[in-house]
PDB file of C-alpha atoms in Angstrom:
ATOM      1  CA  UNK A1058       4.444  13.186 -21.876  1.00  0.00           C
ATOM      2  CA  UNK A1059       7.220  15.526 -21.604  1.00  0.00           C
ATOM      3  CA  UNK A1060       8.672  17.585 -18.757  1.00  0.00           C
ATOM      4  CA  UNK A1061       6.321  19.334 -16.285  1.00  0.00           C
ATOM      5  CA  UNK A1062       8.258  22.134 -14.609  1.00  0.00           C
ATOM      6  CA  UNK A1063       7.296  22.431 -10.470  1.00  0.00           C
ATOM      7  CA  UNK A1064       5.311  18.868 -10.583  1.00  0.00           C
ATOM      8  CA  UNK A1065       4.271  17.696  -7.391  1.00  0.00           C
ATOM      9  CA  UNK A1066       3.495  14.463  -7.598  1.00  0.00           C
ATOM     10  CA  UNK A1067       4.171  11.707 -10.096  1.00  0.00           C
ATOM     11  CA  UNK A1068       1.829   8.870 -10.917  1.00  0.00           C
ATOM     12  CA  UNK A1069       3.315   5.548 -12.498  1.00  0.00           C
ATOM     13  CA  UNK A1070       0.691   3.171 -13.378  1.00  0.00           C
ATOM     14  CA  UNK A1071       1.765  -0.637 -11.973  1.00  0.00           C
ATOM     15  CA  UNK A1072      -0.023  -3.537 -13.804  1.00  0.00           C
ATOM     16  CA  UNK A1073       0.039  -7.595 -12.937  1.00  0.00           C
ATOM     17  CA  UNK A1074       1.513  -9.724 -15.632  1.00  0.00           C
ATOM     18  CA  UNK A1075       0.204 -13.448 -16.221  1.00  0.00           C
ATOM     19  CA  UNK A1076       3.676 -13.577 -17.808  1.00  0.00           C
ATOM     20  CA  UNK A1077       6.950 -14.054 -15.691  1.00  0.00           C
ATOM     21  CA  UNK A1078       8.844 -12.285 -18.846  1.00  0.00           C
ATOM     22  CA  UNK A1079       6.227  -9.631 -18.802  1.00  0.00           C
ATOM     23  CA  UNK A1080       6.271  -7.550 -22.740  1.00  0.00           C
ATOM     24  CA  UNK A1081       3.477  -5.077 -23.122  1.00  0.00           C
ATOM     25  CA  UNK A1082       0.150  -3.758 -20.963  1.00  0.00           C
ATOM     26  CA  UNK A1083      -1.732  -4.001 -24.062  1.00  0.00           C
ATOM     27  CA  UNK A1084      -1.174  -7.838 -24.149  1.00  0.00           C
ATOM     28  CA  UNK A1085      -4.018 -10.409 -23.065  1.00  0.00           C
ATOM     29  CA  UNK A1086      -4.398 -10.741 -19.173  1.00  0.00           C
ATOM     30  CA  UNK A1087      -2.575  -7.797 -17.879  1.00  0.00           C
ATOM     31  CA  UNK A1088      -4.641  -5.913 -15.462  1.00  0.00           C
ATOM     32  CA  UNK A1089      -3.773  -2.418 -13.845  1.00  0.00           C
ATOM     33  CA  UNK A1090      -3.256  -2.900 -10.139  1.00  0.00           C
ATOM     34  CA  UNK A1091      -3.451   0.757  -9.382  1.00  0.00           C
ATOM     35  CA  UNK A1092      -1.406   3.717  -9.648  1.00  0.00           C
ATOM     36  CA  UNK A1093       1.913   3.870  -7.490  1.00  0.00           C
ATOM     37  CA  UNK A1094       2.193   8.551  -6.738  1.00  0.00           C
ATOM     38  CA  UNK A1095       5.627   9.606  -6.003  1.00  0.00           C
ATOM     39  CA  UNK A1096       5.439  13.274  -3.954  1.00  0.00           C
ATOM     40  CA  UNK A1097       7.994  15.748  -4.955  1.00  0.00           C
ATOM     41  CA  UNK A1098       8.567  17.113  -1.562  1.00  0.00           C
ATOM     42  CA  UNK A1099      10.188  20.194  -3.172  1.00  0.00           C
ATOM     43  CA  UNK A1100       9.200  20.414  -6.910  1.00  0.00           C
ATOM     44  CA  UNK A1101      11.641  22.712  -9.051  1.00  0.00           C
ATOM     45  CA  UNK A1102      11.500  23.915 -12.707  1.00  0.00           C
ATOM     46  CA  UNK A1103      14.572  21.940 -13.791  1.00  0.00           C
ATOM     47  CA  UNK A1104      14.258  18.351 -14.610  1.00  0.00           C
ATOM     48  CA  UNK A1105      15.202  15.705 -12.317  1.00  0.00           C
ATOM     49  CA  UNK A1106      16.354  11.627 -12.395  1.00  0.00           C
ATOM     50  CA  UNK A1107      13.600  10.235 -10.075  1.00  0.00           C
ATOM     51  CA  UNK A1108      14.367   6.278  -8.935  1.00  0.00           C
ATOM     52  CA  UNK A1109      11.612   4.089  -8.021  1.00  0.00           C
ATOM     53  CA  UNK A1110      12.216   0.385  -6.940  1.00  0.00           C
ATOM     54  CA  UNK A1111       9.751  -1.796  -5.968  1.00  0.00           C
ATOM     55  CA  UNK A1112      10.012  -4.672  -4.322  1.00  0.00           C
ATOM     56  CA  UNK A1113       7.141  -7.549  -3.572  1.00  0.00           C
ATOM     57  CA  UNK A1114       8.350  -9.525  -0.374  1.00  0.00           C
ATOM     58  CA  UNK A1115       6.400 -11.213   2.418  1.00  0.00           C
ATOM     59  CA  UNK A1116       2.485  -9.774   1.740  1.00  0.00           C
ATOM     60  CA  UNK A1117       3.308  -6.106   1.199  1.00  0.00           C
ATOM     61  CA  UNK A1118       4.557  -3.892  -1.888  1.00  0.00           C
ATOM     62  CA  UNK A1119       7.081  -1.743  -0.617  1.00  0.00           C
ATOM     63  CA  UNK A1120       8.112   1.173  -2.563  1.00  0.00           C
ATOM     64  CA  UNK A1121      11.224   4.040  -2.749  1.00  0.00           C
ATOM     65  CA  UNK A1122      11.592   6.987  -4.744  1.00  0.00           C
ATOM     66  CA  UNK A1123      14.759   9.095  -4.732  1.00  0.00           C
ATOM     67  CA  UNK A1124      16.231  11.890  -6.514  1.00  0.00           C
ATOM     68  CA  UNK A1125      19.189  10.110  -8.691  1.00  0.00           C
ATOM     69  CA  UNK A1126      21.413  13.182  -7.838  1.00  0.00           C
ATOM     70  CA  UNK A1127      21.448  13.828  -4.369  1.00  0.00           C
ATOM     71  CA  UNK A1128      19.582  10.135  -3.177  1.00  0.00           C
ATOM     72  CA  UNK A1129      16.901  12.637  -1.808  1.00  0.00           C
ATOM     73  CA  UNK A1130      13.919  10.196  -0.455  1.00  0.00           C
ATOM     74  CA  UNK A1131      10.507  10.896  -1.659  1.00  0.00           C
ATOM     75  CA  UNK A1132       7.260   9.554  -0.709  1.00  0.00           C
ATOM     76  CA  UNK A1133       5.551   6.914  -2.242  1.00  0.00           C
ATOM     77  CA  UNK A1134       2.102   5.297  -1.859  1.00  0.00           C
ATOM     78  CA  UNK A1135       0.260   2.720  -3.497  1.00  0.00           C
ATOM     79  CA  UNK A1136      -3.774   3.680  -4.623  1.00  0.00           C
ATOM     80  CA  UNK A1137      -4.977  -0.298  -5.601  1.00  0.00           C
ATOM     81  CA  UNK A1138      -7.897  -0.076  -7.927  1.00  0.00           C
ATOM     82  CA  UNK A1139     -10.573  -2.063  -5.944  1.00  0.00           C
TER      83      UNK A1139
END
């Protein structure tokens, strides 16, 4: 998928791994957790260098999104397929 000019949102599909050096979704035992939706508070037409760490710690995903550029902070939220 290319560029989307004034996108609003931005959905990154996060799998498990049975691996701990994890290759390809396609391979046996992945699973899709769910889909991790970045909001682009402001969306423009130009493109943009979105960061997203994630970071598993205690019993809770916790997840940040900012624009490279200007370290804007977006919101992030986690939709677990159930």
């Amino acid at each position: 998928m290319g560029r989307i000019p004034y996108q609003a949102d931005l959905p990154i599909q996060a799998y498990l791994s049975p691996s701990k050096i994890p290759n390809f979704v396609t391979d046996p035992g992945y699973q899709l957790l769910g889909t991790l939706n970045v909001i682009i508070t402001i969306p423009t037409e130009e493109e943009r260098n979105i960061i997203v760490v994630c970071v598993f710690s205690d019993t809770e995903l916790h997840a940040v999104a900012l624009e490279q550029e200007n370290e804007i902070p977006f919101a992030a939220t986690l939709q677990v397929i159930e």
